[in-house]
PDB file of C-alpha atoms and ligand atoms in Angstrom:
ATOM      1  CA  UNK A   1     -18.193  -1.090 -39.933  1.00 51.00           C
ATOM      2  CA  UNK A   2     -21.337   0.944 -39.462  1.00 53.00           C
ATOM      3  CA  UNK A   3     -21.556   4.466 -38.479  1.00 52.00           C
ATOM      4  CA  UNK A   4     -22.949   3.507 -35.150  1.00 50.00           C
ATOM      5  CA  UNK A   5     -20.527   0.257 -34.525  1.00 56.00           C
ATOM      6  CA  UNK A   6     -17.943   2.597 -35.220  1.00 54.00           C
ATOM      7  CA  UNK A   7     -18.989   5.060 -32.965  1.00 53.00           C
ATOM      8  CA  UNK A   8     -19.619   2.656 -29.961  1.00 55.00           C
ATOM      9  CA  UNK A   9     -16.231   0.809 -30.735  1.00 52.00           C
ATOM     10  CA  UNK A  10     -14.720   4.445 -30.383  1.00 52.00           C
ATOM     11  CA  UNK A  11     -16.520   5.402 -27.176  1.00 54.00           C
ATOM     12  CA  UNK A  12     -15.434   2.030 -25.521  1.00 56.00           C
ATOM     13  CA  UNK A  13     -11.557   2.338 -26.960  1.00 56.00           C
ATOM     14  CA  UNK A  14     -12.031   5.813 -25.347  1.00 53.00           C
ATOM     15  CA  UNK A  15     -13.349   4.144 -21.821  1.00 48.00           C
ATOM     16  CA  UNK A  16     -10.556   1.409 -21.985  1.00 51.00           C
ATOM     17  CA  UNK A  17      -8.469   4.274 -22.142  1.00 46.00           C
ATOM     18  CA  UNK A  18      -9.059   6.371 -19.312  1.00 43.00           C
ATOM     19  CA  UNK A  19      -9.940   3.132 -16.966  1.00 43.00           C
ATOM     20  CA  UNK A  20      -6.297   2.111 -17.456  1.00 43.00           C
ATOM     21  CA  UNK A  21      -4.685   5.470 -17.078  1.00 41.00           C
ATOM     22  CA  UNK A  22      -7.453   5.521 -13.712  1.00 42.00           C
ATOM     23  CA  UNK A  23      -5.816   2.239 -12.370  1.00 43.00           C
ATOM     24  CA  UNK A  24      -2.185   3.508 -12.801  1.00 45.00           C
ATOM     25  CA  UNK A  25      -2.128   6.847 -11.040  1.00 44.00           C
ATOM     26  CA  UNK A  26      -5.347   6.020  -8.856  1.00 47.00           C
ATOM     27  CA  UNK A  27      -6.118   6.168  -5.962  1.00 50.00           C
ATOM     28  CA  UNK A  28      -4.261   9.643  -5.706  1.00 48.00           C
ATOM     29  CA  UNK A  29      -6.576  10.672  -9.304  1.00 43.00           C
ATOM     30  CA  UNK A  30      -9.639   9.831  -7.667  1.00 52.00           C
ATOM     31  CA  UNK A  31      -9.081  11.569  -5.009  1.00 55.00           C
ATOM     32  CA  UNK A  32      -7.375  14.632  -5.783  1.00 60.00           C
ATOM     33  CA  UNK A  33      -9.955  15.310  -8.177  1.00 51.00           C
ATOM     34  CA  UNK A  34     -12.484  15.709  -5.902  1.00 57.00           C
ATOM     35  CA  UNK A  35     -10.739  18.215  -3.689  1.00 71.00           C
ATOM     36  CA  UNK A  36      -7.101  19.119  -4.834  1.00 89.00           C
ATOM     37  CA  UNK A  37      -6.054  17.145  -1.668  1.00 95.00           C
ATOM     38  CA  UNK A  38      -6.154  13.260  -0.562  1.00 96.00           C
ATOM     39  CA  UNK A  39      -8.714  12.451   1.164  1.00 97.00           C
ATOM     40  CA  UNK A  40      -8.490   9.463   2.886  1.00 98.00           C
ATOM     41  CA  UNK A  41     -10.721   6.336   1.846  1.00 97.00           C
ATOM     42  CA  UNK A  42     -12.123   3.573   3.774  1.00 98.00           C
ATOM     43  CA  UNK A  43      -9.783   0.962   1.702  1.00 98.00           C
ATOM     44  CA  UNK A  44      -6.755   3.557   3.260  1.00 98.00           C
ATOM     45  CA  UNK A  45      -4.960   2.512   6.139  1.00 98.00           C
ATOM     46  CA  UNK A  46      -2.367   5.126   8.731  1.00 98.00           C
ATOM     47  CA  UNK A  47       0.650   2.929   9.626  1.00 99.00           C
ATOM     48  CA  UNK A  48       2.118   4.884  12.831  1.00 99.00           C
ATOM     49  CA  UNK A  49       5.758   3.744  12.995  1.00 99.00           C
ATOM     50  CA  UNK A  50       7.714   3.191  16.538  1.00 99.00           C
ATOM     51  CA  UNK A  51       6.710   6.371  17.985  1.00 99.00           C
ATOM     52  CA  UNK A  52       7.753   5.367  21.069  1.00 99.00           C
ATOM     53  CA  UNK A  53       9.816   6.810  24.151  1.00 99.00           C
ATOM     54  CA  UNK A  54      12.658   5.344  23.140  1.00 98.00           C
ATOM     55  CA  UNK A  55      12.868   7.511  19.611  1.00 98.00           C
ATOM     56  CA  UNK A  56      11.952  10.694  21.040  1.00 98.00           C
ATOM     57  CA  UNK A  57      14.363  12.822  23.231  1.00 98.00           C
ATOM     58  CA  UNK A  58      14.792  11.392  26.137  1.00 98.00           C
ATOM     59  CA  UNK A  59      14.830   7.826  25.051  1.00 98.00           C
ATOM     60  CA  UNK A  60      17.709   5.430  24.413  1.00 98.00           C
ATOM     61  CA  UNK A  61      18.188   5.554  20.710  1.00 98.00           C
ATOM     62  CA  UNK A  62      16.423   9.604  20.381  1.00 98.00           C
ATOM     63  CA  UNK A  63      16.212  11.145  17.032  1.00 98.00           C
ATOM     64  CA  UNK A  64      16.284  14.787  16.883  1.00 98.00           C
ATOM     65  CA  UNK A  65      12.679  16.196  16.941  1.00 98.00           C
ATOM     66  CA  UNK A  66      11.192  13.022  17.116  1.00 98.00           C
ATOM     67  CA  UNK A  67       8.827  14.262  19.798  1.00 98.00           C
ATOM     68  CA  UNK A  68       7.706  17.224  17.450  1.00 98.00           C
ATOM     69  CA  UNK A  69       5.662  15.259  15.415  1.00 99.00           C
ATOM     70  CA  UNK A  70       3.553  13.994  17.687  1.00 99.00           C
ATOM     71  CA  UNK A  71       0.671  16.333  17.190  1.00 99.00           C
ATOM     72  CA  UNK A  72       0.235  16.342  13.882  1.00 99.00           C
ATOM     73  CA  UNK A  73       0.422  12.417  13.750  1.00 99.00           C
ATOM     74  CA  UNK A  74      -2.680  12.655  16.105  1.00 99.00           C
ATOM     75  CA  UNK A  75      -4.172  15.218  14.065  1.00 98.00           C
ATOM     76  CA  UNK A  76      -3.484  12.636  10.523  1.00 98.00           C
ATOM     77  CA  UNK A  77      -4.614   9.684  12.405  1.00 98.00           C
ATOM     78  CA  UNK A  78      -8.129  11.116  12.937  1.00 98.00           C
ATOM     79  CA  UNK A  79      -9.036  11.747   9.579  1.00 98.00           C
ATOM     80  CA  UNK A  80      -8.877   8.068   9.168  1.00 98.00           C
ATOM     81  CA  UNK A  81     -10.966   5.304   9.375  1.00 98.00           C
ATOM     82  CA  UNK A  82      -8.028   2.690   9.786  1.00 98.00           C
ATOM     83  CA  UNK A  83      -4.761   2.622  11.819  1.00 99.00           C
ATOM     84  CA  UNK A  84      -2.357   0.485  12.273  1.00 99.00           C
ATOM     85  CA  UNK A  85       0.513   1.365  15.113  1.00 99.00           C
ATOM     86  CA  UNK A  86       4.580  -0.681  15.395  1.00 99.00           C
ATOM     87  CA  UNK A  87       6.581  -1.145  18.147  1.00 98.00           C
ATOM     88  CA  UNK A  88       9.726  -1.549  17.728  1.00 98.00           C
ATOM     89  CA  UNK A  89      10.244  -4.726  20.593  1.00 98.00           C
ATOM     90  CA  UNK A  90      13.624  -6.078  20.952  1.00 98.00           C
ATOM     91  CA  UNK A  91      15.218  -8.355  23.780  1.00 98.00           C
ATOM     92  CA  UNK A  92      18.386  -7.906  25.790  1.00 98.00           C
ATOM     93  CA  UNK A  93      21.417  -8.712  24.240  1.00 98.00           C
ATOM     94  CA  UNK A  94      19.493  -7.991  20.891  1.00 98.00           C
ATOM     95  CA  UNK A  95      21.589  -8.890  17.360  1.00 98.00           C
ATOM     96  CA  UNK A  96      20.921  -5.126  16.668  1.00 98.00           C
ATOM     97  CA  UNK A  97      22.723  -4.177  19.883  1.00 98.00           C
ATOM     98  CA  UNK A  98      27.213  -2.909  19.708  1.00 98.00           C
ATOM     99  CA  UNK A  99      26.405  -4.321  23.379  1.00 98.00           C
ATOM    100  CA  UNK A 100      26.606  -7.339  22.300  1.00 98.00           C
ATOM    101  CA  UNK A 101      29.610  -7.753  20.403  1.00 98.00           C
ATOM    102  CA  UNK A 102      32.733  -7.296  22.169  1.00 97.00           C
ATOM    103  CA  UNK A 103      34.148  -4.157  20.927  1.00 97.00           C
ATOM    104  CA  UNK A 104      31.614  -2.350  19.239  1.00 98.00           C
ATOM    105  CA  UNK A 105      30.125   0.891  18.852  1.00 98.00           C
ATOM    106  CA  UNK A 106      26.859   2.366  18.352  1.00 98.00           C
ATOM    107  CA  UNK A 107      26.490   3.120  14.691  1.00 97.00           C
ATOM    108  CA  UNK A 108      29.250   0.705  13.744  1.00 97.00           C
ATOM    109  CA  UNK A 109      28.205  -2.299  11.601  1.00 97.00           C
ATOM    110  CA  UNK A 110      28.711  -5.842  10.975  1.00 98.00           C
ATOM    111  CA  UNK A 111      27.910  -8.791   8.767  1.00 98.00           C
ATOM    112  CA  UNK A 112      25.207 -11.243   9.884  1.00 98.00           C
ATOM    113  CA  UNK A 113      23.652 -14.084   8.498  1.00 97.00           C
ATOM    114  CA  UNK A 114      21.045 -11.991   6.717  1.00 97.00           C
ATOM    115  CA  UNK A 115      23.264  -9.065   5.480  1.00 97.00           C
ATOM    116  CA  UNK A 116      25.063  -5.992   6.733  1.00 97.00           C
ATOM    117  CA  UNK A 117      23.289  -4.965  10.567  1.00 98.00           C
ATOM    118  CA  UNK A 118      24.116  -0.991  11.488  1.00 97.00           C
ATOM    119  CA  UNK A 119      24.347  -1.812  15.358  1.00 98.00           C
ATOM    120  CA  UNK A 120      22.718   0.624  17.606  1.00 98.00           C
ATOM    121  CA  UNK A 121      22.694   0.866  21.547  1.00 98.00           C
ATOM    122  CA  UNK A 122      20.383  -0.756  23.559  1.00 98.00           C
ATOM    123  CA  UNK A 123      16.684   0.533  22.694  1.00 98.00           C
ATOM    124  CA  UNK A 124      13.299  -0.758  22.719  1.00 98.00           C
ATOM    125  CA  UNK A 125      14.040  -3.978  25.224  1.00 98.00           C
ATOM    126  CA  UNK A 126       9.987  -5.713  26.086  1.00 98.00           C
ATOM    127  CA  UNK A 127       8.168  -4.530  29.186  1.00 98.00           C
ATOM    128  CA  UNK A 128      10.548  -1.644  29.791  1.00 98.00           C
ATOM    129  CA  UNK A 129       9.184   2.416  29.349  1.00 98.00           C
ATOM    130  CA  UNK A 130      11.637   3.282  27.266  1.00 99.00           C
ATOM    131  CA  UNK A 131       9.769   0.417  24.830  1.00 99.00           C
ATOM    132  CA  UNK A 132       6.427   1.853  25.502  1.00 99.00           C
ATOM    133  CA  UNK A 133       4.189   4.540  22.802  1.00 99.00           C
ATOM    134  CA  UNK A 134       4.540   7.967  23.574  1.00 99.00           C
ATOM    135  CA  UNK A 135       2.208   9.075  26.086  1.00 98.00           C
ATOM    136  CA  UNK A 136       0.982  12.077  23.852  1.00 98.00           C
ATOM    137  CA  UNK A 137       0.298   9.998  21.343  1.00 99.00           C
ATOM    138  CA  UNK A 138      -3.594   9.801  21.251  1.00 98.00           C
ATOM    139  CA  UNK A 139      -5.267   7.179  18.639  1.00 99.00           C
ATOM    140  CA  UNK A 140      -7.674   5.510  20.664  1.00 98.00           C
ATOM    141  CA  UNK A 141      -9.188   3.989  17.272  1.00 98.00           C
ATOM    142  CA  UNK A 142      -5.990   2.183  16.166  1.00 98.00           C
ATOM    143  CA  UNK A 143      -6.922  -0.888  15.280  1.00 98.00           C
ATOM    144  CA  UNK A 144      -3.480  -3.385  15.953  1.00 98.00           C
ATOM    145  CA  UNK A 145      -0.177  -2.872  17.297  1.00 98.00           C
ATOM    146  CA  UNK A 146       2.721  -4.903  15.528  1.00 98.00           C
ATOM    147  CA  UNK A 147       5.519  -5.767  17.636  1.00 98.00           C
ATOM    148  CA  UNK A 148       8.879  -6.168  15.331  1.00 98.00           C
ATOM    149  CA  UNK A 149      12.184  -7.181  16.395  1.00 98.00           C
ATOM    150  CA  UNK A 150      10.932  -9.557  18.986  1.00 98.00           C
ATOM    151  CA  UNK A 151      13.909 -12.354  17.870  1.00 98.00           C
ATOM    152  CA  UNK A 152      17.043 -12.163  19.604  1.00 98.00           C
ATOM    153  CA  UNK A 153      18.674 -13.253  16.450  1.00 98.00           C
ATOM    154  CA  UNK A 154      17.549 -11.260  14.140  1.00 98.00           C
ATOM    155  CA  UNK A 155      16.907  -7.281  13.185  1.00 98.00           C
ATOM    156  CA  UNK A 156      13.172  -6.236  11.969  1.00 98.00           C
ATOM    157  CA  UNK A 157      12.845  -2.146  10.589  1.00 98.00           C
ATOM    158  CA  UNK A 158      10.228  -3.108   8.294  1.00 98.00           C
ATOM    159  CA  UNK A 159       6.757  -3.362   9.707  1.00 98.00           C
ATOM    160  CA  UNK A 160       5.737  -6.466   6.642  1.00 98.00           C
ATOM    161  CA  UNK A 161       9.018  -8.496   6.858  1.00 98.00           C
ATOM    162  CA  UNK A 162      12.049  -9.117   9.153  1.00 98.00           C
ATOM    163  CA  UNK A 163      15.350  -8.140   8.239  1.00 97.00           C
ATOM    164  CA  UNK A 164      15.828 -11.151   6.058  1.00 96.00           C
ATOM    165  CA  UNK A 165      13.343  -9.676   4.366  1.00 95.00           C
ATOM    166  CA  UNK A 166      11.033 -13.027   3.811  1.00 94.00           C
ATOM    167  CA  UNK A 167       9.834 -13.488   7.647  1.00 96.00           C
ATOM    168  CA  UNK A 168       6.518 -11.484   7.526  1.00 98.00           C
ATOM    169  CA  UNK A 169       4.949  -9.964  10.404  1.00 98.00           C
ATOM    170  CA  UNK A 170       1.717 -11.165   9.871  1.00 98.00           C
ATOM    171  CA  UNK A 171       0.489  -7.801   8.585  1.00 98.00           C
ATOM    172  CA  UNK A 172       0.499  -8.198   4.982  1.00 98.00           C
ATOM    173  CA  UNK A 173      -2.439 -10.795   5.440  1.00 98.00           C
ATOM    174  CA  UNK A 174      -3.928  -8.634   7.757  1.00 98.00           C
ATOM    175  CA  UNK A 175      -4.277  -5.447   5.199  1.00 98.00           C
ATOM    176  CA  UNK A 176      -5.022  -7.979   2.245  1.00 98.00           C
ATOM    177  CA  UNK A 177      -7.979  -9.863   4.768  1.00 98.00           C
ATOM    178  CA  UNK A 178      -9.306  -6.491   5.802  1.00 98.00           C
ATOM    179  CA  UNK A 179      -9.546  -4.966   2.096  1.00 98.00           C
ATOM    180  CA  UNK A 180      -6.806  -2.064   2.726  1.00 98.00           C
ATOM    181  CA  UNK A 181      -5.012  -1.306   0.084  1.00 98.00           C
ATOM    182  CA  UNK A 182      -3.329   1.990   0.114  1.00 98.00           C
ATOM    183  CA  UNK A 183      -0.856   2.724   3.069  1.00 98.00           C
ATOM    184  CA  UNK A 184       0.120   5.768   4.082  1.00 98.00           C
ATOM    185  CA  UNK A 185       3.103   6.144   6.602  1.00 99.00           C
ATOM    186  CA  UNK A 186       4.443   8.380   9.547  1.00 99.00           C
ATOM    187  CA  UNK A 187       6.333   8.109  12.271  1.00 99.00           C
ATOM    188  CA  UNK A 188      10.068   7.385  12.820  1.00 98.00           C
ATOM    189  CA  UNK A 189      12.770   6.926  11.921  1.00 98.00           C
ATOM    190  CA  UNK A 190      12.050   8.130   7.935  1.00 98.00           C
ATOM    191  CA  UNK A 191      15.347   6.291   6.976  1.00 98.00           C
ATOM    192  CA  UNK A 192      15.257   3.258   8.941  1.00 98.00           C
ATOM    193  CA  UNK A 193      11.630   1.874   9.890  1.00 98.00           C
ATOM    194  CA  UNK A 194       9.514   4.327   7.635  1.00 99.00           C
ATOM    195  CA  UNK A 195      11.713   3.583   4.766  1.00 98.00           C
ATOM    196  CA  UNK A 196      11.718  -0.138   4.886  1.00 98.00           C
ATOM    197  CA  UNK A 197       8.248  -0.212   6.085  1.00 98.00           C
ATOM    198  CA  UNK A 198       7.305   1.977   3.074  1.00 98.00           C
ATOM    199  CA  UNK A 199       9.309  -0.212   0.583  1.00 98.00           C
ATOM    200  CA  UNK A 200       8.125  -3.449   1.928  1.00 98.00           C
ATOM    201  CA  UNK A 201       4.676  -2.221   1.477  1.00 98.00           C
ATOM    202  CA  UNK A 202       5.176  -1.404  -2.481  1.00 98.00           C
ATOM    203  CA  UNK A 203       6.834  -5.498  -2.715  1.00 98.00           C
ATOM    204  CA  UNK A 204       3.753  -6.468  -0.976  1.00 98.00           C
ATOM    205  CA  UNK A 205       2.138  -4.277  -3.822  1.00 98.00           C
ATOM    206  CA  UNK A 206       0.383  -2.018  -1.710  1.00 98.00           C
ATOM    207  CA  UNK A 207       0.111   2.133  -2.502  1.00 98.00           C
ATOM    208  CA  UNK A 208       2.666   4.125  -0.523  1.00 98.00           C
ATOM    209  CA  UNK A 209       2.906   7.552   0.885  1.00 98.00           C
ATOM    210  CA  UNK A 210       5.092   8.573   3.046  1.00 98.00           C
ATOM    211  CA  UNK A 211       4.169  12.090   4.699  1.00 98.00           C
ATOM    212  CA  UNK A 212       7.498  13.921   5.080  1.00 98.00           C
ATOM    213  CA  UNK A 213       6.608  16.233   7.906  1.00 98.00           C
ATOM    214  CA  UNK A 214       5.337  13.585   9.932  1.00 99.00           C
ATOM    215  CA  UNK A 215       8.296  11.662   9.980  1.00 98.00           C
ATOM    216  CA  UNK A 216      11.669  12.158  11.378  1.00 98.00           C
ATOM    217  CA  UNK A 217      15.259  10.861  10.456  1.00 98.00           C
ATOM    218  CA  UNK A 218      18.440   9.776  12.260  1.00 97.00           C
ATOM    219  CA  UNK A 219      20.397  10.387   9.270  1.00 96.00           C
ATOM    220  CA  UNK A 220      23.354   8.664  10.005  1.00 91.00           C
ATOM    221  CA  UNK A 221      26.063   8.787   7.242  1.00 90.00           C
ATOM    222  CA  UNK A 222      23.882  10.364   4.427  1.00 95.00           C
ATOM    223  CA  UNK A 223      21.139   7.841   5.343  1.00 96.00           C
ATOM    224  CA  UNK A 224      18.588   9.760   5.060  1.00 98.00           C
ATOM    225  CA  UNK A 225      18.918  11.045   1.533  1.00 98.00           C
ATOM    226  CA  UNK A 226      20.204   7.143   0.219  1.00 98.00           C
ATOM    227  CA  UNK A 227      16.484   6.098   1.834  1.00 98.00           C
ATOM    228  CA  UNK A 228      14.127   8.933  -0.155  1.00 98.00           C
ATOM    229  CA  UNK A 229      16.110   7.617  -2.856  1.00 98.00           C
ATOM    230  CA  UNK A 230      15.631   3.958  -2.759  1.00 98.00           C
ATOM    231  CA  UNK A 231      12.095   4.714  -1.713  1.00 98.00           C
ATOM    232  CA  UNK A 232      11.421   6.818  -4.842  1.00 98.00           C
ATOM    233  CA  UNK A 233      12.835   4.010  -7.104  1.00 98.00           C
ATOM    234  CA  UNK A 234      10.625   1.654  -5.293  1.00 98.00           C
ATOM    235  CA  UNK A 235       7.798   3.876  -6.499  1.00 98.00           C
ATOM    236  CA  UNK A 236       7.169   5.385  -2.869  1.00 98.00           C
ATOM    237  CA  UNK A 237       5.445   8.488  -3.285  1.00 98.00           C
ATOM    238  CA  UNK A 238       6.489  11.684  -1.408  1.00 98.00           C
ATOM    239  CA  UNK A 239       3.772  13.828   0.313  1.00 98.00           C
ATOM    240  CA  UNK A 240       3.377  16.466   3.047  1.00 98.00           C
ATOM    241  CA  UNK A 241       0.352  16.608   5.431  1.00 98.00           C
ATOM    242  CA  UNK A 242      -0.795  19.578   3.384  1.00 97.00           C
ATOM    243  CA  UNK A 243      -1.455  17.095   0.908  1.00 97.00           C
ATOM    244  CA  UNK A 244      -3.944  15.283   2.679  1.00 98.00           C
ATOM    245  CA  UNK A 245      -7.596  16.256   3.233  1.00 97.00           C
ATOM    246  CA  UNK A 246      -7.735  15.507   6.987  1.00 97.00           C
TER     247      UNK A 246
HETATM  248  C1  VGL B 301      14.685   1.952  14.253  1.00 59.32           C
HETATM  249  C2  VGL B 301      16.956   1.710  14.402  1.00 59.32           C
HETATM  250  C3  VGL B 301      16.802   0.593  15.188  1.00 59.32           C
HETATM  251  C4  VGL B 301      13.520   2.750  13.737  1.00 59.32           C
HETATM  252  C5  VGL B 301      14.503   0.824  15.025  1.00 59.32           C
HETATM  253  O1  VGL B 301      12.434   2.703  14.330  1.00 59.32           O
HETATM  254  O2  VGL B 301      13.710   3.443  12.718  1.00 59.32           O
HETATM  255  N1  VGL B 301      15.903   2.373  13.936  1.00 59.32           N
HETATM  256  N2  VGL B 301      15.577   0.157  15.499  1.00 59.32           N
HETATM  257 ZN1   ZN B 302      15.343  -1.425  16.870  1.00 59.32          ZN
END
């Protein structure tokens, strides 16, 4: 090889290189180099989970603090160009519901077609207020609302796939139609819906971030620690809103 060849063959080894170290850690490299923080990009898209009145004090199936959130989820949502809000939407007499098994308690679980189902009390039923978004929330540029849970038969946490986990929502074709590609999640609860949302998202093979302080957790028998670590094996990655440029 000539001097030159070999020089051009090195630069473009070189290139190869870095493109393919780019396309691992990206789009977080791109990004933070710019600024030190994420900034968020127009293939980026907010999913707001369930923050509705029935998560937040006050509601049917409350998590502690999930009202305290609510400002800096408004705060997020308008440093970006796309977001997508859920709504957790169930019937009466729900699968998800103790109600509806003879017997049962809140928090108690059983085995249903699809796998194990933590039962909660009633939450979330269609057309009711406790079902609506909280009023403070204020994202008048959210783009679609997914309802989830809608089937009396069967549970839905995840905002991509019902709890059989192969029954999609609809909204991984939406993301992959409109070009997003990175999803970045808030909301509640961080070891129910976030979680499976989040994990869903990385099967789907989207990019996901979860922002920490702008989620909440019911942590119900160590949940909450078993769900940061299933999401961290699933390749979830773990930010605060300090870490985003918004
Ligand atoms: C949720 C339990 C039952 C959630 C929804 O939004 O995390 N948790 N339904
Ligand atoms: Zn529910």
């Amino acid at each position: 090889m000539k001097t030159r060849d070999r020089r051009e063959f090195l630069k473009e080894a070189a290139t190869a290189l870095i493109v393919a170290e780019l396309a691992t850690s990206a789009p977080a490299a791109f990004a933070q180099a710019a600024g030190g923080k994420l900034k968020p990009s127009a293939t980026d898209v907010l999913l707001v989970i369930d923050v509705q009145n029935c998560f937040v004090p006050g509601g049917t199936l409350p998590v502690k603090e999930g009202d305290a959130i609510v400002p800096l989820i408004n705060r997020i949502a308008r440093g970006f160009a796309h977001v997508v809000l859920t709504q957790d939407w169930h019937t009466p007499g729900h699968a998800s519901f103790a109600s509806t098994y003879p017997g049962k308690k809140p928090f108690e679980t059983i085995s249903l077609g699809y796998g194990t189902q933590v039962l909660w009390p009633d939450h979330c039923i269609q057309g009711t207020a406790d079902a609506e978004l909280v009023k403070e929330l204020k994202i008048p540029h959210a783009e679609l609302i997914i309802r989830k849970g809608y089937r009396k038969p069967i549970d839905s946490y995840s905002a991509f796939y019902e709890a059989d986990g192969k029954t999609p929502t609809g909204l991984v074709g939406y993301l992959r139609e409109r070009g997003l590609k990175q999803v970045f999640l808030v909301g509640l609860a961080t070891d129910f819906c976030v979680a499976w949302s989040a994990m869903d998202a990385r099967k789907a093979g989207f990019a996901a971030y979860v922002v920490e302080d702008a989620t909440r957790g019911i942590d119900a028998d160590g949940s909450l620690a078993k769900a940061w670590k299933d999401m961290l094996g699933a390749g979830v990655r773990r930010i605060q809103s300090t870490d985003l440029d918004v």
